[in-house]
XYZ file of C-alpha atoms in Angstrom:
241
model
C -0.263 -0.112 -0.506
C 1.609 2.883 -1.267
C -0.567 5.731 0.990
C -0.542 5.420 4.692
C -3.188 4.719 6.828
C -4.589 7.519 9.040
C -4.916 6.964 12.250
C -6.564 8.554 15.314
C -5.892 7.449 19.362
C -8.824 7.925 21.633
C -8.129 6.545 25.174
C -8.625 8.712 28.779
C -6.084 7.136 30.227
C -2.568 9.367 29.646
C -0.258 6.499 29.736
C -2.404 4.349 27.308
C -2.498 6.882 25.447
C 1.025 7.485 25.122
C 1.634 4.127 24.658
C -0.116 3.760 21.596
C 1.121 6.689 20.155
C 4.718 5.303 20.300
C 3.779 1.903 19.410
C 2.196 4.313 16.000
C 4.729 6.894 15.278
C 7.468 3.518 15.084
C 5.363 1.455 12.614
C 6.125 2.571 9.129
C 2.481 2.249 7.251
C 0.777 4.382 9.948
C 0.082 8.078 9.747
C -0.669 9.461 13.156
C -3.850 12.338 12.785
C -4.378 13.092 16.640
C -5.129 11.754 20.177
C -8.181 12.178 21.973
C -8.611 11.892 25.815
C -12.904 10.911 25.066
C -15.420 9.602 23.153
C -16.965 13.241 23.048
C -13.506 14.640 21.679
C -13.267 11.955 19.454
C -16.860 12.572 18.372
C -16.508 15.953 17.461
C -13.224 15.819 15.575
C -14.943 12.780 12.798
C -17.276 15.348 12.501
C -14.785 17.829 10.859
C -12.514 14.909 9.754
C -12.167 11.892 7.369
C -9.805 8.603 9.334
C -9.034 5.343 8.276
C -8.368 3.471 11.250
C -8.929 4.339 15.211
C -7.320 2.698 17.794
C -10.329 2.777 20.490
C -10.606 2.232 24.225
C -13.765 0.614 25.229
C -14.569 1.811 28.570
C -14.601 5.678 28.404
C -16.812 8.318 30.583
C -19.801 10.061 28.814
C -19.504 7.997 25.161
C -17.889 4.519 25.735
C -16.060 2.966 22.738
C -18.753 1.013 21.981
C -21.097 3.489 21.256
C -18.738 5.857 19.852
C -18.111 2.645 17.082
C -22.230 2.483 16.307
C -21.810 6.054 14.608
C -18.539 6.174 12.922
C -19.060 5.841 8.707
C -17.953 2.228 7.344
C -15.392 3.120 5.765
C -13.775 4.084 9.022
C -12.078 0.468 11.190
C -11.922 0.158 14.414
C -9.083 -1.651 16.516
C -10.649 -1.729 20.163
C -7.764 -1.839 22.605
C -9.295 -2.298 26.518
C -8.399 -3.818 29.603
C -11.379 -5.927 29.835
C -12.082 -9.015 27.743
C -15.826 -9.382 28.282
C -16.267 -6.399 25.682
C -14.987 -8.996 23.416
C -18.603 -10.281 21.792
C -19.277 -6.614 21.162
C -16.212 -5.494 19.602
C -16.961 -8.526 17.279
C -20.623 -7.280 16.310
C -19.087 -3.925 15.954
C -17.407 -5.509 13.099
C -13.547 -4.476 14.621
C -10.627 -5.772 13.010
C -8.925 -6.911 15.877
C -8.990 -6.876 19.622
C -6.298 -5.476 21.801
C -6.335 -6.373 25.653
C -4.494 -4.367 28.017
C -1.490 -4.650 28.714
C -0.216 -5.365 24.755
C 3.469 -4.865 23.570
C 4.590 -3.587 20.248
C 4.619 -6.944 18.227
C 0.921 -7.782 19.360
C -0.203 -4.124 18.465
C 1.763 -4.772 15.028
C 0.135 -7.568 14.050
C -3.258 -5.683 14.389
C -1.686 -3.176 12.327
C -1.147 -5.401 10.095
C -4.198 -6.996 9.480
C -5.527 -3.311 8.954
C -2.900 -2.403 6.683
C -4.278 -5.658 4.193
C -7.696 -5.381 4.830
C -6.959 -1.704 3.287
C -5.060 -3.164 0.539
C -7.465 -5.867 -0.112
C -10.562 -3.274 -0.401
C -8.010 -1.096 -2.574
C -7.416 -3.999 -4.745
C -11.357 -4.879 -5.420
C -11.784 -1.707 -6.501
C -9.891 -2.565 -9.598
C -12.987 -4.082 -11.472
C -13.673 -5.415 -14.841
C -16.029 -3.098 -16.840
C -19.451 -3.360 -15.547
C -20.112 -4.608 -19.180
C -17.968 -7.372 -19.329
C -19.724 -10.874 -17.849
C -17.172 -13.248 -19.157
C -13.092 -14.144 -18.740
C -11.320 -16.199 -21.311
C -9.052 -18.250 -19.481
C -6.314 -20.725 -20.578
C -6.855 -24.785 -19.805
C -5.657 -26.921 -21.897
C -4.042 -25.109 -24.606
C -7.410 -23.809 -25.344
C -8.597 -20.510 -24.777
C -11.812 -20.828 -22.487
C -14.855 -18.317 -22.102
C -16.319 -18.612 -18.563
C -19.793 -16.384 -18.176
C -19.355 -15.366 -14.998
C -22.622 -15.994 -13.959
C -22.217 -19.303 -13.870
C -19.277 -18.704 -11.663
C -20.149 -20.631 -8.065
C -16.578 -20.024 -6.820
C -12.953 -20.093 -7.493
C -10.594 -22.291 -5.831
C -6.618 -21.250 -5.629
C -4.404 -25.077 -5.910
C -1.074 -23.752 -5.522
C 0.139 -22.227 -9.211
C -3.278 -23.084 -10.624
C -6.741 -21.968 -9.971
C -9.846 -24.264 -10.275
C -13.047 -22.408 -11.625
C -16.200 -24.291 -10.350
C -19.417 -23.508 -12.387
C -23.038 -24.598 -12.497
C -24.268 -27.657 -13.646
C -20.286 -29.283 -13.844
C -19.196 -31.878 -11.851
C -15.705 -31.015 -12.672
C -13.936 -27.645 -12.608
C -11.870 -26.063 -14.965
C -8.201 -25.920 -14.597
C -6.141 -22.877 -15.374
C -2.510 -21.562 -15.140
C -2.915 -18.480 -12.713
C -2.821 -17.053 -9.131
C -6.112 -16.124 -7.086
C -4.822 -12.849 -6.662
C -4.305 -11.907 -9.799
C -7.599 -13.070 -10.543
C -9.399 -11.054 -7.993
C -7.800 -7.742 -9.238
C -10.074 -8.654 -12.701
C -13.247 -9.524 -10.838
C -16.086 -7.345 -9.685
C -16.202 -6.563 -6.116
C -19.918 -6.266 -6.947
C -20.124 -10.128 -7.969
C -17.485 -11.622 -6.319
C -15.663 -11.462 -3.064
C -12.347 -12.996 -1.222
C -13.571 -15.006 1.646
C -10.208 -17.140 2.466
C -6.646 -17.258 1.110
C -7.786 -20.320 -1.307
C -11.282 -18.793 -2.387
C -13.139 -16.218 -3.917
C -17.015 -16.651 -4.162
C -19.761 -15.499 -6.305
C -21.874 -13.497 -4.273
C -25.465 -13.947 -5.983
C -24.608 -17.906 -5.764
C -24.146 -17.765 -1.676
C -27.094 -20.566 -0.345
C -26.636 -20.019 3.102
C -24.291 -18.324 5.800
C -23.722 -20.347 8.809
C -20.925 -18.577 11.828
C -18.006 -18.380 9.784
C -19.376 -20.894 6.990
C -20.555 -19.825 3.519
C -22.318 -22.670 1.714
C -22.300 -22.788 -1.868
C -23.827 -26.028 -4.161
C -23.539 -28.029 -1.443
C -19.703 -27.053 -0.701
C -18.716 -25.500 2.685
C -16.122 -22.647 2.315
C -14.426 -21.124 5.770
C -14.371 -17.171 6.289
C -11.166 -17.006 7.406
C -10.369 -13.929 10.100
C -8.222 -11.693 7.798
C -11.443 -11.671 5.154
C -14.315 -11.609 7.519
C -14.800 -7.858 7.892
C -15.346 -7.087 4.750
C -17.759 -9.600 4.062
C -19.844 -8.876 7.471
C -19.939 -5.432 5.895
C -21.539 -7.162 2.447
C -24.293 -8.901 4.143
C -24.865 -6.149 6.855
C -25.800 -3.884 3.456
C -27.950 -6.536 2.219
C -29.426 -7.523 5.248
C -33.108 -6.881 6.055
C -33.003 -6.470 9.586
């Protein structure tokens, strides 16, 4: 990712605020734009400025981190920082990228920040779509160029240096020499989403979502942690409740 991730730190404890600041400043891909001592102060700042990522304490007076998270724009991501592990479930419901339990060291912080970096890179890659009018791809398989109608694709599965393309009404996949990353950059994020290092699924062909698994044509595909926030955002936008 060429551009740095703009970030905000929110914590009512000065020592915790300064510690996270020191961690941010030593992380090359993070850009600290503001420190806030309360959720109210952060809310006022965010009303005027856009921020990519917030390191957000949960238990604060007047406005808690969980309350603040509910009014943030979808484009602003959260990493919760708290001394209380009972908030983990609420943090997951708020679609946080990660949950750091105090006291945490720099290595733990870096792992969470790297997860955020990967999420923003994923979003950036998914913005590189095929033209909206394109509804097919040609792939090379067994010395032939085969036309793939995207509406017929159930999912793509990585197999070392190859990709298996599973289609409706076909019992065997088409095998093509290609990386899943290259394929991901060519597909429209309105139609397809990567949910695992080995799988890209056709969103329109999902039958069921059960916990951390997707069911497509009797095939169970696990949603890995790296891609879970993005997928849950898609589900939330398309849910009736």
